C-alpha positions as a printed NumPy array, in Angstrom:
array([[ 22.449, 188.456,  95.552],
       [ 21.557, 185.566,  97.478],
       [ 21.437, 182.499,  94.321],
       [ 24.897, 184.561,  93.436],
       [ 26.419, 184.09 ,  97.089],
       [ 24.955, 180.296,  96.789],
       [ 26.975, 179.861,  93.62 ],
       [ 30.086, 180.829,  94.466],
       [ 29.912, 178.953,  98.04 ],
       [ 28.863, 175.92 ,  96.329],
       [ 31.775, 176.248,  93.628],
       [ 34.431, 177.063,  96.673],
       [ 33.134, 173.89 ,  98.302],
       [ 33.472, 171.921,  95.511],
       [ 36.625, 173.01 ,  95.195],
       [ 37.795, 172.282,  97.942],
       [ 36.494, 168.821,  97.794],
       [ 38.942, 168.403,  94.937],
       [ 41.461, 170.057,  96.683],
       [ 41.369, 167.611,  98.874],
       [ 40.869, 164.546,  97.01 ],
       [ 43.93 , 165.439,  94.973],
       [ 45.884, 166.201,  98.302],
       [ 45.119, 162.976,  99.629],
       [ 45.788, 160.473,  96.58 ],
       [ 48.931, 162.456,  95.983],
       [ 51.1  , 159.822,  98.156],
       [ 49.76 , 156.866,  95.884],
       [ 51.196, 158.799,  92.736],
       [ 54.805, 159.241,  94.362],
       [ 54.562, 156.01 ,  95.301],
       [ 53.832, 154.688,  92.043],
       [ 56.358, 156.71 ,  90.614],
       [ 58.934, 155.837,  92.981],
       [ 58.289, 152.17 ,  92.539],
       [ 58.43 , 153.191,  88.855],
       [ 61.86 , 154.085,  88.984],
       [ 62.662, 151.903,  91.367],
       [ 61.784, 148.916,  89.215],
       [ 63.525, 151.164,  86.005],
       [ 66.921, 151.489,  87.952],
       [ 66.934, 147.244,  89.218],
       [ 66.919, 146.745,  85.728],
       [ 69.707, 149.138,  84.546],
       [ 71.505, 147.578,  87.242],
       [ 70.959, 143.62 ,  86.426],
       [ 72.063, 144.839,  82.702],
       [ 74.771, 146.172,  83.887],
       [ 76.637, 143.791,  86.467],
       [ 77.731, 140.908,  84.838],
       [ 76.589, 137.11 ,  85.445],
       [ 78.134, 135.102,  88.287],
       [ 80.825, 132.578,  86.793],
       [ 78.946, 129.4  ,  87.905],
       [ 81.485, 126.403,  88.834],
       [ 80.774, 122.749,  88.655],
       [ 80.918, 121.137,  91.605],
       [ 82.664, 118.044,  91.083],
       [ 81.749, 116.829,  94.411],
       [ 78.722, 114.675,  93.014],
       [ 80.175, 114.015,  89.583],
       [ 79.388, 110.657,  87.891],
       [ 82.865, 108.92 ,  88.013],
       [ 82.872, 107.138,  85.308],
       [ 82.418, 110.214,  82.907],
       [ 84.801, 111.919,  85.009],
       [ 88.332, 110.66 ,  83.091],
       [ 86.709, 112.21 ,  79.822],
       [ 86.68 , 115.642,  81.274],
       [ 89.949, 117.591,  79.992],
       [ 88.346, 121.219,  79.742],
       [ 90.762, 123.769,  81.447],
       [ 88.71 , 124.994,  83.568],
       [ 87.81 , 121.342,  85.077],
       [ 91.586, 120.675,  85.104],
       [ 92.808, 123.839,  86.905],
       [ 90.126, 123.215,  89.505],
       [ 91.407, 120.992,  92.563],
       [ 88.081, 119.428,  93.345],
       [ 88.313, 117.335,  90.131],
       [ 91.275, 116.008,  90.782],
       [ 89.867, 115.163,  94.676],
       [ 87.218, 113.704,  93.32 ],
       [ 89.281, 111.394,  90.636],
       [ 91.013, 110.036,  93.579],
       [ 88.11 , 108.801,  95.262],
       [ 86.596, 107.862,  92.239],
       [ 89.824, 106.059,  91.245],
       [ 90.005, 104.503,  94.729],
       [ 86.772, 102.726,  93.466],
       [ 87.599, 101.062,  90.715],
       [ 88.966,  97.515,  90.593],
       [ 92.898,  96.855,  89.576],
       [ 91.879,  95.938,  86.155],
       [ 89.573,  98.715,  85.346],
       [ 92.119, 101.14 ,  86.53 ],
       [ 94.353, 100.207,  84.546],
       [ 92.181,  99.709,  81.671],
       [ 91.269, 103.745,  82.26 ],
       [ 94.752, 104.481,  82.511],
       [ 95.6  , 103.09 ,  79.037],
       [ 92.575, 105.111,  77.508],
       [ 94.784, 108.442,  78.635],
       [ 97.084, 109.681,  76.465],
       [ 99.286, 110.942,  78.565],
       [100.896, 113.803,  76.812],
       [100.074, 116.783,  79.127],
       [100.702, 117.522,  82.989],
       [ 97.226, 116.773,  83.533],
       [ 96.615, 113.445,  81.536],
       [100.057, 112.286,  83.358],
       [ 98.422, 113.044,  86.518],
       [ 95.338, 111.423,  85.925],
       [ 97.325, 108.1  ,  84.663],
       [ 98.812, 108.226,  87.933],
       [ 96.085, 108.432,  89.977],
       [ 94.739, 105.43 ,  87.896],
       [ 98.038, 103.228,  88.207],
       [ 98.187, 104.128,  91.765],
       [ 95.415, 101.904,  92.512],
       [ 96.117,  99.472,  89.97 ],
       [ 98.229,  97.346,  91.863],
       [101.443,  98.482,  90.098],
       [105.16 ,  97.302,  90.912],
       [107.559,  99.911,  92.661],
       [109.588, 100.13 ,  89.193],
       [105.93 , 101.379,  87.535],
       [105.732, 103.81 ,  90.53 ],
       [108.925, 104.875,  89.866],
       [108.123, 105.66 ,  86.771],
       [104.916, 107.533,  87.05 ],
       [106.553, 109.734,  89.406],
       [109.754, 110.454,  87.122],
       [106.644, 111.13 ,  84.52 ],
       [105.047, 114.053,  87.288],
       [108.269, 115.392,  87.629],
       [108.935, 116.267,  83.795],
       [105.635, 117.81 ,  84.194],
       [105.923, 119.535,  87.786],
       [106.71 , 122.999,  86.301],
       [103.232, 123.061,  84.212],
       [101.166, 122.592,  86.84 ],
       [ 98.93 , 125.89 ,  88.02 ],
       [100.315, 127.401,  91.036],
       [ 96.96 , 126.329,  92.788],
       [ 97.311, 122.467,  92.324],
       [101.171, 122.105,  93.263],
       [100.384, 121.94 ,  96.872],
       [ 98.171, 118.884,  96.138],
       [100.317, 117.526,  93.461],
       [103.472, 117.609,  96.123],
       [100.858, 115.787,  98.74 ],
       [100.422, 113.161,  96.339],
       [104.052, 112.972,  95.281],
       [105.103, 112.757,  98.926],
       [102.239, 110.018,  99.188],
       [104.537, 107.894,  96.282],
       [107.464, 108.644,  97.696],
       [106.635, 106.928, 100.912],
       [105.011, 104.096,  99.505],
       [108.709, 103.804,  97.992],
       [110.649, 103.86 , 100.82 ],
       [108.297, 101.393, 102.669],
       [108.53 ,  99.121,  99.872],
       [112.356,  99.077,  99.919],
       [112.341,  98.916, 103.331],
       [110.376,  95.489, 103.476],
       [112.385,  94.274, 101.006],
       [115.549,  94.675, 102.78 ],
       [113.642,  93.59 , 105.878],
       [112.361,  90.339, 103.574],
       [116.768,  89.944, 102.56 ],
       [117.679,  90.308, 105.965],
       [115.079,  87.543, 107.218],
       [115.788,  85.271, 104.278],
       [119.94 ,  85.69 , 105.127],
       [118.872,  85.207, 108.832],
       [116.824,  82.147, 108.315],
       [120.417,  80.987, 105.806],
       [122.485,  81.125, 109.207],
       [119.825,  79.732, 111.198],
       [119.906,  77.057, 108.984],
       [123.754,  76.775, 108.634],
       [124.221,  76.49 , 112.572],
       [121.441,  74.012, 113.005],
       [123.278,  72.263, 110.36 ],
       [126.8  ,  72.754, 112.479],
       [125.344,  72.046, 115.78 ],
       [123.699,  68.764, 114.85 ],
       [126.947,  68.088, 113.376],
       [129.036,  68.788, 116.562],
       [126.024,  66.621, 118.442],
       [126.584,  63.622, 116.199],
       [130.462,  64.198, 117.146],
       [129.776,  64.509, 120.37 ],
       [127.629,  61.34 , 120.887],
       [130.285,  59.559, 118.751],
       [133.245,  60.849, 120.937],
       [131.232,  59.52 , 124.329],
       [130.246,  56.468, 122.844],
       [133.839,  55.587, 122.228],
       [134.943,  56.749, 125.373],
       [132.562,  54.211, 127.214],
       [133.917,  51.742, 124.939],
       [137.453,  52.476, 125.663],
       [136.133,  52.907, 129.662],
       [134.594,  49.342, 129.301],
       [138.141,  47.717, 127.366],
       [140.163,  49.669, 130.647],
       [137.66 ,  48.184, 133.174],
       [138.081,  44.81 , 131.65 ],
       [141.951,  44.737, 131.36 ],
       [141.867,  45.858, 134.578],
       [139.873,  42.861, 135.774],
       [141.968,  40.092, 133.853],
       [145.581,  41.864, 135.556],
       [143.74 ,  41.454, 139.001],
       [142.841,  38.045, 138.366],
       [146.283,  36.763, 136.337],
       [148.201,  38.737, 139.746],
       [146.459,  36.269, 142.279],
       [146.719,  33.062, 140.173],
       [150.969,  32.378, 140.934],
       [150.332,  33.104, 144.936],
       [147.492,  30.251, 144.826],
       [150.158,  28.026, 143.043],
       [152.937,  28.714, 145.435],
       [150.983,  27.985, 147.957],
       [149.568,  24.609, 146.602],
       [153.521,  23.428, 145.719],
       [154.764,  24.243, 148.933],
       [151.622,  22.223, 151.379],
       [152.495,  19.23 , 149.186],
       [155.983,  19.548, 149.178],
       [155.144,  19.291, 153.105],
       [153.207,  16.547, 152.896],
       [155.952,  14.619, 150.819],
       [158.088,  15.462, 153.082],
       [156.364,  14.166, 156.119],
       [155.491,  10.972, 154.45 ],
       [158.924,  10.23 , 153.568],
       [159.725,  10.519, 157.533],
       [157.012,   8.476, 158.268],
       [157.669,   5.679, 155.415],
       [161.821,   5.823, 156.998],
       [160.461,   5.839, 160.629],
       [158.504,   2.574, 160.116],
       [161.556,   1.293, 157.558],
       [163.732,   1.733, 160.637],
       [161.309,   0.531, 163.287],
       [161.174,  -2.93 , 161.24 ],
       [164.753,  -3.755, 160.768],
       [165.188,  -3.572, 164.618],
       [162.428,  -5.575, 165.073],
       [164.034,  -7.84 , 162.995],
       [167.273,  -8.14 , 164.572]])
């Protein structure tokens, strides 16, 4: 009775042992499994959700592959058109319009990029004009999220317009100003020669009055003189005709 009483409290203990080893490693299972599915469900969920749409940032593009972009996703995005201006801005007036040329111009967006090219090609206002009568044929095609920019740069034209015709009428108005200038330095040295003329004569004509002048004084006081000299001699005549009949007289009765 006593090996059978060993027996079964050495089987109950052993039991028990297992009881508990199974006890305690049951949190590492759960865990397992829950990791498991964890891992199982991060997959569904990566197959399911789609791939983010990844866009180019055009901020560091190479410029000078940048005008042979034309994709519409490129063209519909505003930083490529940002960027063509600055890279645009770069380039000397030759090259730009070199580019320019190589565009065919056809589209709303190849017009655009032509005139961001011309713009900094050094182009006359009647080019401008026309790259700008060229964006407006086009202005309805643009996408609704690059008309705010493509107005900006319209505006940008139409300014450079207005200050161009505003120099030039400035430029008329100072050539027609520096005309008259010219035309009244023309007159006034004319009315100085007149006037020098005009006083030189009248000091000539002041010198002839002075000297007339002189000669009527002097031909007035030359018949007083005269008078004067006829009647002291006529005096003396006279006197020496008494004299010569006083002594004529004295001798006869002398005489007698």
């Amino acid at each position: 009775m006593n090996v059978g009483f060993m027996k079964g409290w050495l089987a109950s203990r052993r039991f028990s042992r297992l009881l508990k080893v199974v006890i305690m490693s049951s949190p590492l299972v759960l865990s397992a499994c829950n990791s498991h599915v964890s891992g199982g469900t991060a997959l569904l969920e990566a197959e399911v959700i789609p791939p983010k749409e990844q866009v180019a940032d055009f901020r560091i593009a190479q410029c000078e592959h940048l005008w042979q972009i034309d994709d519409r996703e490129s063209m519909n995005n505003a930083l490529y058109w940002l960027r063509a201006m600055d890279c645009a801005g770069r380039l000397t007036q030759f090259q730009a319009r070199e580019e320019a040329e190589h565009v065919a111009g056809d589209s709303w967006d190849s017009v655009f990029k032509q005139g961001i090219l011309l713009d900094n090609a050094g182009i006359t206002q009647v080019e401008r004009r026309q790259v700008l009568e060229q964006i407006n044929l086009y202005r309805l095609a643009f996408p609704a999220a690059l008309r705010p920019l493509m107005q900006t740069w319209r505006d940008r034209q139409t300014l450079f317009l207005a200050l161009s015709d505003e120099r030039l009428r400035y430029k008329r108005l100072q050539e027609s100003s520096d005309k008259q200038l010219d035309v009244l330095r023309v007159q006034q040295n004319h009315l100085q020669y007149q006037l020098e003329t005009t006083t030189q004569k009248l000091e000539n004509l002041t010198d002839i009055e002075r000297q007339l002048s002189s000669r009527k004084q002097l031909s007035g006081e030359m018949p007083d003189n005269d008078g004067d000299r006829r009647g002291s001699s006529g005096a003396n005549s006279g006197s020496t005709n008494k004299d010569a009949s006083r002594n004529s007289s004295t001798k006869e009765s002398t005489r007698q």
